[in-house]
XYZ file of C-alpha atoms in Angstrom:
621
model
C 30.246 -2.766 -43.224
C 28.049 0.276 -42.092
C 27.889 0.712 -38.472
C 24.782 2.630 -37.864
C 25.614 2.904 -34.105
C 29.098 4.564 -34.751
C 27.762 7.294 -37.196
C 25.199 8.084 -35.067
C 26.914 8.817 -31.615
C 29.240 10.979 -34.081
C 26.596 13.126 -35.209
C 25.648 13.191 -31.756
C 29.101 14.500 -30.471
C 28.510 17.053 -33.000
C 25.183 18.514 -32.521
C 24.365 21.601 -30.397
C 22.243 20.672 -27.322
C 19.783 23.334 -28.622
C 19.269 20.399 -31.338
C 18.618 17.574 -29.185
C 15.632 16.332 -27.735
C 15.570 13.633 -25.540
C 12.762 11.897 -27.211
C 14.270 11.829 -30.605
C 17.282 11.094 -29.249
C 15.742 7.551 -27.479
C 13.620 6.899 -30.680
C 16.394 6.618 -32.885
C 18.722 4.313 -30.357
C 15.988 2.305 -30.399
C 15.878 1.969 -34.173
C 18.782 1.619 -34.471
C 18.883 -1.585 -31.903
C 16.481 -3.392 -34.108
C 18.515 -2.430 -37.328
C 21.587 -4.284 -35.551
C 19.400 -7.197 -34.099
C 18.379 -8.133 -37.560
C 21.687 -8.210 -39.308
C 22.655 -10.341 -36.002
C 25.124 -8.028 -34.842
C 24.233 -8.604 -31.026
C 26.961 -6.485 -29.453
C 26.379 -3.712 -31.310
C 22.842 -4.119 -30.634
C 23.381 -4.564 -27.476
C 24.964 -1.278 -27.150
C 22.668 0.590 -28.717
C 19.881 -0.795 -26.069
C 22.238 0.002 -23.624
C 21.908 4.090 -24.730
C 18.592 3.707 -25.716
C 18.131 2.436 -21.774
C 20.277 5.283 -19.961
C 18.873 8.004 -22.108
C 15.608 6.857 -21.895
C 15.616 6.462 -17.919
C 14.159 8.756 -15.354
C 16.835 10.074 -12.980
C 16.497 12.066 -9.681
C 18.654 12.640 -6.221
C 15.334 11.685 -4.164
C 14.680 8.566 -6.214
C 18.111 7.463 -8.179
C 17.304 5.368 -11.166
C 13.241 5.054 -12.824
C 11.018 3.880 -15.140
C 10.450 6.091 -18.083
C 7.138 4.577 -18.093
C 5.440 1.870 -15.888
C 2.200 0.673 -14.332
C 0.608 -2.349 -13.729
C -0.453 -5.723 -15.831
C -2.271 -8.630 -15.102
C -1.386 -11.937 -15.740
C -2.873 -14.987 -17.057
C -4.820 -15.810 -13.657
C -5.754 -12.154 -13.171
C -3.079 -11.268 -10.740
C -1.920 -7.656 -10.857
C 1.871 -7.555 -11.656
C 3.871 -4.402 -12.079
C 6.095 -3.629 -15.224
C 8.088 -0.992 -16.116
C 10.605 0.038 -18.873
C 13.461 0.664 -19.586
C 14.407 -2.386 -17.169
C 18.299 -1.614 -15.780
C 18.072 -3.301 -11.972
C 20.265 -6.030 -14.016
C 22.971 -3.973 -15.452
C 26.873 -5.214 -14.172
C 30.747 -4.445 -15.453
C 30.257 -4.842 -18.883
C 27.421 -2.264 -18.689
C 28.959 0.479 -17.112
C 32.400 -0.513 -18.368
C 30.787 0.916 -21.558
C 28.795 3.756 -19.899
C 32.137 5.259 -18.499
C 33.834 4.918 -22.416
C 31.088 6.488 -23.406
C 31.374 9.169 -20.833
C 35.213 10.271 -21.730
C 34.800 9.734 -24.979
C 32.005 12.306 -25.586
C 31.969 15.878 -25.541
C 28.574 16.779 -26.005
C 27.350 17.957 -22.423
C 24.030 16.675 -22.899
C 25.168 13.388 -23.542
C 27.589 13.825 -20.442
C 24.276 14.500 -18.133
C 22.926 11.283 -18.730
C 25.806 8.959 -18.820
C 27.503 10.632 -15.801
C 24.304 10.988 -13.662
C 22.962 7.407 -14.861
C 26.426 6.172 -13.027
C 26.270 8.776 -9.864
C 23.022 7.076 -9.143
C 24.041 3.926 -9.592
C 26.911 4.314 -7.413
C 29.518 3.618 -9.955
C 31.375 7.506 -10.166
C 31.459 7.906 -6.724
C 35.372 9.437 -6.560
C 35.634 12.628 -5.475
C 37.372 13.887 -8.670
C 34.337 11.763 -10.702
C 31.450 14.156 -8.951
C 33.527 16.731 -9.401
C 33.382 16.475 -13.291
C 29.739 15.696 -13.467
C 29.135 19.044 -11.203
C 31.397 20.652 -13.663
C 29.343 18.863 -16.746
C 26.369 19.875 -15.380
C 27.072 23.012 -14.308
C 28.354 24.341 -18.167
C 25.150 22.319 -19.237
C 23.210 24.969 -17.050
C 24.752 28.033 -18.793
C 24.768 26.746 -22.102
C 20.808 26.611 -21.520
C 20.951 29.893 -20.262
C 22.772 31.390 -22.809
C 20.138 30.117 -25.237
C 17.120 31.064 -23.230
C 18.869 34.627 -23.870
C 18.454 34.632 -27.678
C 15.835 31.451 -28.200
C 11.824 32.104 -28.405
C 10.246 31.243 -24.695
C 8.524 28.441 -25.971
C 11.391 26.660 -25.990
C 11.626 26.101 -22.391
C 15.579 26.795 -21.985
C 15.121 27.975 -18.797
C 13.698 24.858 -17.074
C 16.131 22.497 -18.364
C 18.763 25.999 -17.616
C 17.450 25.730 -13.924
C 17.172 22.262 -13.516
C 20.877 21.118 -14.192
C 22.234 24.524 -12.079
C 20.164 22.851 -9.345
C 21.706 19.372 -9.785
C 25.047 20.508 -10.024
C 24.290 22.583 -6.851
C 22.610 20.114 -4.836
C 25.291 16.992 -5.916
C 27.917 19.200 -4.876
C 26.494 20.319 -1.348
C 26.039 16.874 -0.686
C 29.949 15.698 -1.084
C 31.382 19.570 0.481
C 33.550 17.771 2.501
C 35.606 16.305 -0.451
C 38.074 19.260 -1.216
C 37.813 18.556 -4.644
C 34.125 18.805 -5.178
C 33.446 21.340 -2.750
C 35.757 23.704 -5.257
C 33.248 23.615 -7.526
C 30.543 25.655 -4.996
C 31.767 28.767 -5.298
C 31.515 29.182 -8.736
C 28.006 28.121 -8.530
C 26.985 30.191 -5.823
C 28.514 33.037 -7.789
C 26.567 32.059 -11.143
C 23.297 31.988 -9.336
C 23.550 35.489 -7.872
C 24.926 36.685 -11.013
C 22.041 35.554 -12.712
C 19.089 36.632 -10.226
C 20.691 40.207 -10.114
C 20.897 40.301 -13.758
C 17.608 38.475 -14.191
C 14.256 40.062 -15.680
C 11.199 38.814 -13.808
C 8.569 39.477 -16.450
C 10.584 37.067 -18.297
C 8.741 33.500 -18.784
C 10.125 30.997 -16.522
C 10.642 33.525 -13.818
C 8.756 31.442 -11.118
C 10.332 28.505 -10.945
C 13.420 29.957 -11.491
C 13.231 32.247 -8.739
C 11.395 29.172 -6.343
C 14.128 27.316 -7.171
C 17.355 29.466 -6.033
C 15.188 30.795 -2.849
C 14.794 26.623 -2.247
C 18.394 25.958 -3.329
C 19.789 29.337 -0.712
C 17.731 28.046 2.716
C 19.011 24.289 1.893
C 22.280 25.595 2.262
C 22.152 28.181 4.092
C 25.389 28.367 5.754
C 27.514 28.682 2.436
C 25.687 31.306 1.337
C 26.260 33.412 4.730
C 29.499 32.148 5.235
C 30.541 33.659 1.043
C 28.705 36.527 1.926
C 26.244 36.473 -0.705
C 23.071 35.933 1.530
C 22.438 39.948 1.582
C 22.836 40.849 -1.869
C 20.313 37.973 -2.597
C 17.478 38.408 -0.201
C 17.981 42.464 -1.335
C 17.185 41.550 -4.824
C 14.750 38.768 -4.495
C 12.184 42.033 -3.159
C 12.398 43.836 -6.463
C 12.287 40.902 -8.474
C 9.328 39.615 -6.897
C 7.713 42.917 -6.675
C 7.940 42.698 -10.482
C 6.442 39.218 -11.090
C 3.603 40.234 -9.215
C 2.236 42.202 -11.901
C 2.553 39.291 -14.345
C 1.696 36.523 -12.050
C 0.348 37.050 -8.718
C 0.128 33.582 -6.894
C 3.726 32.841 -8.154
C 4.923 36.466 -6.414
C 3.248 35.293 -3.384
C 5.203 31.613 -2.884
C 8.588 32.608 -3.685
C 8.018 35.903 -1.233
C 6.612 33.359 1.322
C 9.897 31.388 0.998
C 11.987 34.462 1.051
C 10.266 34.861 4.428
C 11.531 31.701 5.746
C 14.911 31.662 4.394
C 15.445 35.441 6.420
C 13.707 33.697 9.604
C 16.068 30.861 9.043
C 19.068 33.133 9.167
C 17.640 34.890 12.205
C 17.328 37.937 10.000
C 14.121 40.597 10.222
C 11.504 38.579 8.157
C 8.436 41.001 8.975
C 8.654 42.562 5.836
C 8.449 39.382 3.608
C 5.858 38.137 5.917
C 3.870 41.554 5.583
C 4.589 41.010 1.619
C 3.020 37.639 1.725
C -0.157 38.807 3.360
C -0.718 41.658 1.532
C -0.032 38.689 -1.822
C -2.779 36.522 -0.079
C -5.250 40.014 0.197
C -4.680 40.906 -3.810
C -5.124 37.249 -4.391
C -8.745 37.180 -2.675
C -9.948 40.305 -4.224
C -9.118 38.921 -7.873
C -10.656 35.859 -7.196
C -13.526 37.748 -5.732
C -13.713 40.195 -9.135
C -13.889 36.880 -11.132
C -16.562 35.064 -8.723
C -14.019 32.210 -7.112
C -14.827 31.093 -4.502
C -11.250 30.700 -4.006
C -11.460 34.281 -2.344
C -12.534 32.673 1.079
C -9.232 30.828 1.372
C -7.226 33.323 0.566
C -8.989 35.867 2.751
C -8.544 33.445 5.685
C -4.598 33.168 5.231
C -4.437 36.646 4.885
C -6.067 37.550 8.135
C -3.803 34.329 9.615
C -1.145 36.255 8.827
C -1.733 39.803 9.778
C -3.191 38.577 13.641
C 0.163 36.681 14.302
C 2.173 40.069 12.403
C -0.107 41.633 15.976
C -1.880 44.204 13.081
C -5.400 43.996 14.640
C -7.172 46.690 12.623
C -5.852 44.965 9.357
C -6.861 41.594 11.032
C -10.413 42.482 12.184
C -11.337 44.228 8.978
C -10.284 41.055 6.973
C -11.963 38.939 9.591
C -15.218 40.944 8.540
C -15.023 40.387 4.856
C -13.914 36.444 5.928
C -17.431 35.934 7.286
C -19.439 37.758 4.482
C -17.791 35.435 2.205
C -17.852 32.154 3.697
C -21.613 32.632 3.341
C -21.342 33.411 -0.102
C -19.483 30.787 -1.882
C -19.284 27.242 -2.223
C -15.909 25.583 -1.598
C -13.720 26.014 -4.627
C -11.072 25.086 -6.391
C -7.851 27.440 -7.577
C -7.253 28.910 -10.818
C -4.353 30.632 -12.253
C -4.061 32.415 -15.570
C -1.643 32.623 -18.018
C 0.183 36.289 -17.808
C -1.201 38.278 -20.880
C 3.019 38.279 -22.397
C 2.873 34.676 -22.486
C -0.687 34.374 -24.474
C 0.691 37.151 -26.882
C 3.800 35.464 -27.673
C 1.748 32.063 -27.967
C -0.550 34.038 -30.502
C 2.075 35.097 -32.482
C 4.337 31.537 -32.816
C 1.010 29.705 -34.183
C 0.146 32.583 -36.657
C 3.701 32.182 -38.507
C 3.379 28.153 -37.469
C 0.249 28.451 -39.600
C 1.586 31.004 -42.188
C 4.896 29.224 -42.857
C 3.703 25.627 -43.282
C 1.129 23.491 -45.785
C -2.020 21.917 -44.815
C -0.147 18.549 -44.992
C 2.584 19.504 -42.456
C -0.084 21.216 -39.981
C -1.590 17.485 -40.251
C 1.927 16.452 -39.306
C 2.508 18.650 -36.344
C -1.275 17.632 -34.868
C 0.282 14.355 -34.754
C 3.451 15.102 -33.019
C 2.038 17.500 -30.385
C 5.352 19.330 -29.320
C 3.128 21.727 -27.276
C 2.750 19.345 -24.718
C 5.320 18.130 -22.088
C 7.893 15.303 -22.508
C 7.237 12.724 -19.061
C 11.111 13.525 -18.151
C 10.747 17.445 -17.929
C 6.921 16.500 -16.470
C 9.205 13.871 -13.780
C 11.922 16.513 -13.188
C 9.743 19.078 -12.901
C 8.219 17.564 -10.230
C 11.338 17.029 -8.783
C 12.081 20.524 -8.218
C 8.450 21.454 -7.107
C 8.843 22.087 -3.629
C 6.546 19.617 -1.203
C 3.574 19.998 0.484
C 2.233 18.382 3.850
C -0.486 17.077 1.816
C 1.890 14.817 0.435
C 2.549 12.868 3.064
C -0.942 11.402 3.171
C -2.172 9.406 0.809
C -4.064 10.344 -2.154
C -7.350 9.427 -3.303
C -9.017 9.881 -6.593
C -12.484 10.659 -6.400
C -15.218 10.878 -9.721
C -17.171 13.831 -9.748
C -19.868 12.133 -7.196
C -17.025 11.923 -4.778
C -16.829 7.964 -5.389
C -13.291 7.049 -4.521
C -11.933 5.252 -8.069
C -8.024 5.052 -7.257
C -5.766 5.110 -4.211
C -1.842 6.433 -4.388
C -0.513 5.169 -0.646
C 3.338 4.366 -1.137
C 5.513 6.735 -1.797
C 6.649 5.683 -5.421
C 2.398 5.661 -5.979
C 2.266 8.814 -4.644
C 5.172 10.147 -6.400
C 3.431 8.592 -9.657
C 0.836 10.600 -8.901
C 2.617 14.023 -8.609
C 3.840 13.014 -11.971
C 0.234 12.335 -13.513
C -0.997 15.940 -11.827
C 1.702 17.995 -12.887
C 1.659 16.525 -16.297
C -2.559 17.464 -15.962
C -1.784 21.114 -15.237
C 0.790 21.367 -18.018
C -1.039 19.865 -20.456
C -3.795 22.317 -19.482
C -1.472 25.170 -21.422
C -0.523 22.699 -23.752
C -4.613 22.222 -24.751
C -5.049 25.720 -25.489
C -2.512 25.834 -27.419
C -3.389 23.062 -29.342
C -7.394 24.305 -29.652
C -5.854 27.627 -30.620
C -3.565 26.209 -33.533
C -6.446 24.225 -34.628
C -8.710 26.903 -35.359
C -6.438 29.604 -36.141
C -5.200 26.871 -39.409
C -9.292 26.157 -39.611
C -10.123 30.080 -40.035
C -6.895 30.592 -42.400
C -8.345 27.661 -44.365
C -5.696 25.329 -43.776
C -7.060 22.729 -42.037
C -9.915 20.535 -43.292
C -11.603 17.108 -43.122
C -10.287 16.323 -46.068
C -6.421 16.797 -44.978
C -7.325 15.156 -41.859
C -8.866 12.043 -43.632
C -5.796 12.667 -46.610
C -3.256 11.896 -43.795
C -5.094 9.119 -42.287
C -5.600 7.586 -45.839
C -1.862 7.600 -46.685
C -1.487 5.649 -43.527
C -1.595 1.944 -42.482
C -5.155 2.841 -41.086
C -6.071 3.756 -45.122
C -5.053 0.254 -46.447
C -8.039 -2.495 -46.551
C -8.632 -5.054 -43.594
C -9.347 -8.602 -44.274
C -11.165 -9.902 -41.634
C -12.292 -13.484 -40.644
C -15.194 -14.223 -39.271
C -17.328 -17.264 -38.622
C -15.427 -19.126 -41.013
C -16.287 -16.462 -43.760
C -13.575 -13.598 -44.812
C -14.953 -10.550 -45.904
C -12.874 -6.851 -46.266
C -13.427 -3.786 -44.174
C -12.287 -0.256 -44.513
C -11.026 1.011 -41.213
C -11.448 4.924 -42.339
C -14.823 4.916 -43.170
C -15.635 4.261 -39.091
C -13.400 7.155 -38.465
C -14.882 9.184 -41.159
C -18.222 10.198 -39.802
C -16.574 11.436 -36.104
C -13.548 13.605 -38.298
C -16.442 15.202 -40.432
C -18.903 16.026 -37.396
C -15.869 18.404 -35.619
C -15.508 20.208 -39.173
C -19.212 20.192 -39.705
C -19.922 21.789 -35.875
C -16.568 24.413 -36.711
C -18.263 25.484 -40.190
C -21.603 26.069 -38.294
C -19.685 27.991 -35.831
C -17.360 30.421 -38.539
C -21.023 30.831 -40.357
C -22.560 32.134 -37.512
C -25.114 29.767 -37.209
C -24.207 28.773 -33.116
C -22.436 30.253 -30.613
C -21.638 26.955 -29.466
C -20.650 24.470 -31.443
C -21.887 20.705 -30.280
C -19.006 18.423 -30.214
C -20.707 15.559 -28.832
C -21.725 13.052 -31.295
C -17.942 13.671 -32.748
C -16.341 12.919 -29.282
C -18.032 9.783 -28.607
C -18.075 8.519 -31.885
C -13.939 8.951 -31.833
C -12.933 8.369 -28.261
C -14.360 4.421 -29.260
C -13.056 4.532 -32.386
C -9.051 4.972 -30.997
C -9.788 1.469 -28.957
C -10.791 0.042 -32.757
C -7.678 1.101 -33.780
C -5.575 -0.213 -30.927
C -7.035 -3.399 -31.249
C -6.070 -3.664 -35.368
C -2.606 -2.437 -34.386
C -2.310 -5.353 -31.793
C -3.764 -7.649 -34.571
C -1.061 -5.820 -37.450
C 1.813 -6.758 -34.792
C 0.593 -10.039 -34.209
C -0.822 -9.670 -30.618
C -4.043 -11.294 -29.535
C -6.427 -9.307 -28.161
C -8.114 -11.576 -25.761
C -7.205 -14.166 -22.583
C -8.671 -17.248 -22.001
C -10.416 -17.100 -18.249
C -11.515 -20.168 -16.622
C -13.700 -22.946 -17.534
C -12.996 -22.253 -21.048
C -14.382 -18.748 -21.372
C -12.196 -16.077 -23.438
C -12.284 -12.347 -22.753
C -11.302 -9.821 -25.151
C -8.618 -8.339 -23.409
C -9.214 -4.733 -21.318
C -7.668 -1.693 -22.448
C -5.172 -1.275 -19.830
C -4.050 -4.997 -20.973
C -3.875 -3.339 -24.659
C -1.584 -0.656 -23.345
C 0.538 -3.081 -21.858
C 0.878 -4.978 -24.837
C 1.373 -2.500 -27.019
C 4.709 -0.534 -24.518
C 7.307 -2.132 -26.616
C 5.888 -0.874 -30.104
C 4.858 2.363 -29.279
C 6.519 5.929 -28.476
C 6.781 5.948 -24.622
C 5.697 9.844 -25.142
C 2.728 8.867 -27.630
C 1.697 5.990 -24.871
C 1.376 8.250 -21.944
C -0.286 10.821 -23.648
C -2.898 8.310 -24.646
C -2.936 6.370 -21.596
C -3.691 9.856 -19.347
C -6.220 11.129 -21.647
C -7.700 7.958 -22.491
C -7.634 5.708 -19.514
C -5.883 7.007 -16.304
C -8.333 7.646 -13.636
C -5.885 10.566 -12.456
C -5.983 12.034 -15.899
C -9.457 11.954 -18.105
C -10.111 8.800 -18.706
C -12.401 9.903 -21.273
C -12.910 5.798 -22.740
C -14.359 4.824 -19.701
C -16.518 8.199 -18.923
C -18.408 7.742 -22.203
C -18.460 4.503 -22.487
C -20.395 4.338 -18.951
C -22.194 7.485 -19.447
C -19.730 8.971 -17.452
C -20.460 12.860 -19.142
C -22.836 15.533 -19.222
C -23.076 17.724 -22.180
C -21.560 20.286 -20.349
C -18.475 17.958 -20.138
C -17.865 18.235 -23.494
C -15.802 20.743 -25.495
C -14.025 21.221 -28.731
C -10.640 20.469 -26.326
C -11.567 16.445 -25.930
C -12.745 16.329 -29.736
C -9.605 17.471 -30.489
C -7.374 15.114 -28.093
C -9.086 11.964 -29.071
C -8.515 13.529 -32.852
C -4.406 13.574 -32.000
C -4.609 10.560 -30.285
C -6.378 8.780 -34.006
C -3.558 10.511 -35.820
C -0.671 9.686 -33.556
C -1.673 6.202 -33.912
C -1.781 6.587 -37.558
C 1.515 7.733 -38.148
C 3.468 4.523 -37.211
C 4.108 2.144 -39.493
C 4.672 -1.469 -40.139
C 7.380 -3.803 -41.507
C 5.691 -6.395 -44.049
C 5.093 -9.726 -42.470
C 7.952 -12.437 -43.601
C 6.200 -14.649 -45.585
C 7.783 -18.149 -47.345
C 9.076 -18.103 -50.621
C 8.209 -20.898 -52.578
């Protein structure tokens, strides 16, 4: 007999980490769990829930074993209870019995990561030669990223997952030094990192965070470095290096100089000229924001002339404290903006013109739908674990509409961690939106992409196929497209005005609202195609269709945990845009609206569309 679960964790073992995405990876072990569970092979199945679990899992150093996605539900008296998945608090022997099979037996590295870290965490590889091998796992892991972000387009993001296993393998290894057998795995480490930073090119995407990170990783552990004698050679080239991301990106020169300047004050080393760096930063900073009319030129001026009194340069100081004053009369409090170096948006440009060259109307459709330019929730959760803290983040957070009404509190620390998560997933998805605007219209003005393939995808779908629908005792059928139709037209409709010249801006309005109601339609006739109801009885006899966040919750097992976040923050979370409940309560002025939320509710509609469904088992007579 075929075992699906076997073949599979070969091809695994025998596919290049450049080929693996964690997403895909999860999918399929799930798949593959309900392919076992119907034939009734429940050990089998149970081991592929097991992998679909463990890959599928958050993991951190700070916060050991998480939800890949979780929130809260209500229950049949109203009473908020919290869920999450994938579920592992229960896991015993026979789990990671199997986990630590799996473990030897494998040798892809990525597959190593999460096995071996699932059981770090969980306190069940604890041996010194155990962390010893995972540092060593994760650690090759690191320069097999590396050595791909070398020869692999940027978009590809090598150097974040490169970065964020070096850091793991660092940090894991610092922590058990005193074990001989772990702390022999430092040095060669320590080595890589300056290796790489001397040899690295700063214009180079990525370059922030990877030079945050090793400044972070060097003044955690400071001591080794001194002690190896590396600490010179590193703060020597950090200055050049950061010198050269300033011409690229400014506000990312200034942070990792300001931590420069407290790793050399930490080692009791001469850290005027970093701290003369980073006010000079803060200066350049205010008068760009100033050329662009920020208002974010007042703060900046301020730390600037913070920095220069306590440096004791009083002319520098007084001059600054002269401009300080002009502008704080000027401006309005602000907010900060950063923008993409001009390298990146070139090399953007040119990956969606061949995108658009290279592939059919149809498989543009397809791509919509899958939305690869935005950011998985475990690089968005690791991410955010190497994004150094701030003392804001010790308070608790409120989210405020734009009256300032308070509409959601984050107060304990796995809240507030939450929210980290739901921000830093908010300002990646902001790059990920123009890229997906720009692939939009750069298919629309090669005429590739058209109403027509939009409603020809959505046609061949589930969404296509009549609906029968009861009502008052009387069935009648219904056509599902036709209510999307109108919205899908009116974004085409507003784009053709645009191309023909007819409007310089193009009114997306009727199309968003139209749509953004239309996706809660179609989560209610997926509930009702997978036999969930879509309302709960309240008391004294009254029934309430249920509320969306109820829909989400019912839906978690069926859907994509990537395709249910995205929806959830752009939908519904009140730290994300909760776009349903802005329109629906007249939530948005007109100058709220854009061709970016026309287009997200659009993804969202064909997301949704591309699942599909197993026929219902009916009796045979």
């Amino acid at each position: 007999m075929p075992n699906p679960l076997t073949d599979y964790l070969t091809a695994l073992d025998a596919t290049p980490v450049a080929d693996l995405q964690n997403r895909d990876v999860v999918a399929e072990f799930g798949r593959i769990a309900e392919v076992l569970e119907a034939a009734g092979d429940e050990q089998l199945a149970r081991q592929a829930r097991i992998e679909q679990e463990v890959m599928g899992a958050s993991k951190s150093l700070e916060d050991k074993i998480g939800y890949h996605i979780s929130g809260v539900r209500q229950d049949e008296e109203g009473n908020e209870q919290p869920f999450g998945w994938p579920e592992t608090s229960a896991y015993g022997p026979a789990e990671y019995a199997y986990l630590k099979q799996r473990y030897q037996a494998t040798s892809n590295l990525f597959l190593k990561r999460e096995y071996g870290l699932f059981l770090y965490l969980r306190k069940q590889a604890g041996r010194p030669e155990e962390v010893a091998a995972l540092v060593n796992d994760l650690f090759a892991l690191s320069q097999a990223y590396f050595t791909l972000e070398a020869t692999e387009p940027p978009t590809r993001h090598y150097v974040l997952f490169a970065v964020q296993n070096l850091a793991l393998a660092f940090r894991i290894a610092a922590s058990r030094q005193r074990d001989p057998a772990v702390a022999a795995t430092l040095r060669p480490i320590m080595d890589f990192m300056l290796a790489t930073q001397q040899r690295w090119d700063a214009a180079r995407t990525g370059s922030p965070m990877l030079l945050g990170t090793f400044t972070s990783l060097v003044a955690e552990q400071l001591n080794l470095f001194r002690e190896a004698g590396l600490l010179p050679a590193f703060l020597a080239h950090n200055r050049p290096l950061i010198e050269t991301l300033r011409n690229t990106y400014l506000h990312g020169a200034m942070e990792v100089a300001q931590a420069t300047a407290e790793v050399a004050q930490q080692a009791k080393l001469d850290a005027r000229p970093w701290q003369l760096l980073v006010a000079d930063y803060y200066e350049q900073l205010a008068a760009e924001a100033l050329a662009r009319d920020n208002s974010a030129a007042v703060s900046f001026t301020q730390q600037a002339m913070r920095l220069y009194q306590e440096l004791g340069e009083t002319a520098t100081a007084e001059r600054l404290a002269q401009q300080y004053q002009q502008l704080r009369t000027t401006f309005r409090l602000g907010e900060v903006f950063t923008e993409v170096p001009a390298a990146q948006v070139q090399e953007r440009t040119a990956e969606i013109q061949r995108l658009v060259e290279q592939h059919t109307e149809a498989e543009l459709v397809a791509f919509l739908a899958a939305t690869p330019m935005f950011p998985t929730i475990k690089a968005v959760r690791e991410y955010e674990q190497t994004a150094a803290k701030s003392l804001a983040d010790m308070f608790s957070t409120v989210v405020q509409d734009k009256h300032g009404n308070p509409v959601q509190t984050f107060t304990t620390e796995p809240q507030k961690q939450e929210f980290r998560v739901l921000n830093a997933y908010g300002l990646l998805g902001q790059l990920a939106m123009q890229t997906l605007v720009q692939l939009v219209v750069t298919a629309y003005k090669a005429d590739k992409l058209h109403a027509s393939g939009v409603m020809g995808y959505l046609a061949d779908s589930w969404l296509g196929q009549p609906r029968e629908v009861r009502e008052h005792g009387m069935e009648r059928t219904t056509f599902p497209l036709r209510l999307l139709e109108s919205g899908i037209q009116a974004i085409f409709q507003e784009l053709d005005r645009w191309r023909k010249e007819e409007t310089d801006d193009p009114d997306f309005i009727a199309a968003t609202d139209s749509l953004v109601l239309k996706v809660e339609y179609v989560l209610r006739y997926m509930c009702e195609r997978l036999g969930i109801t879509t309302f709960r009885p309240k008391r004294e006899g009254i029934v309430h269709e249920k509320l969306l966040e109820e829909l989400f919750q019912d839906l978690a097992p069926h859907l994509d945990p990537e395709d249910l976040f995205f929806i959830r923050f752009y939908l519904q979370e009140k730290a994300g845009q909760n776009l349903r409940n802005r329109i629906a309560h007249g939530l948005m002025d007109e100058n709220e609206y854009g061709i970016e939320k026309a287009l997200l509710v659009l993804v969202m509609l064909l997301k949704l569309a591309s699942y599909a469904f197993k026929p219902r088992e009916t009796e045979t007579p």
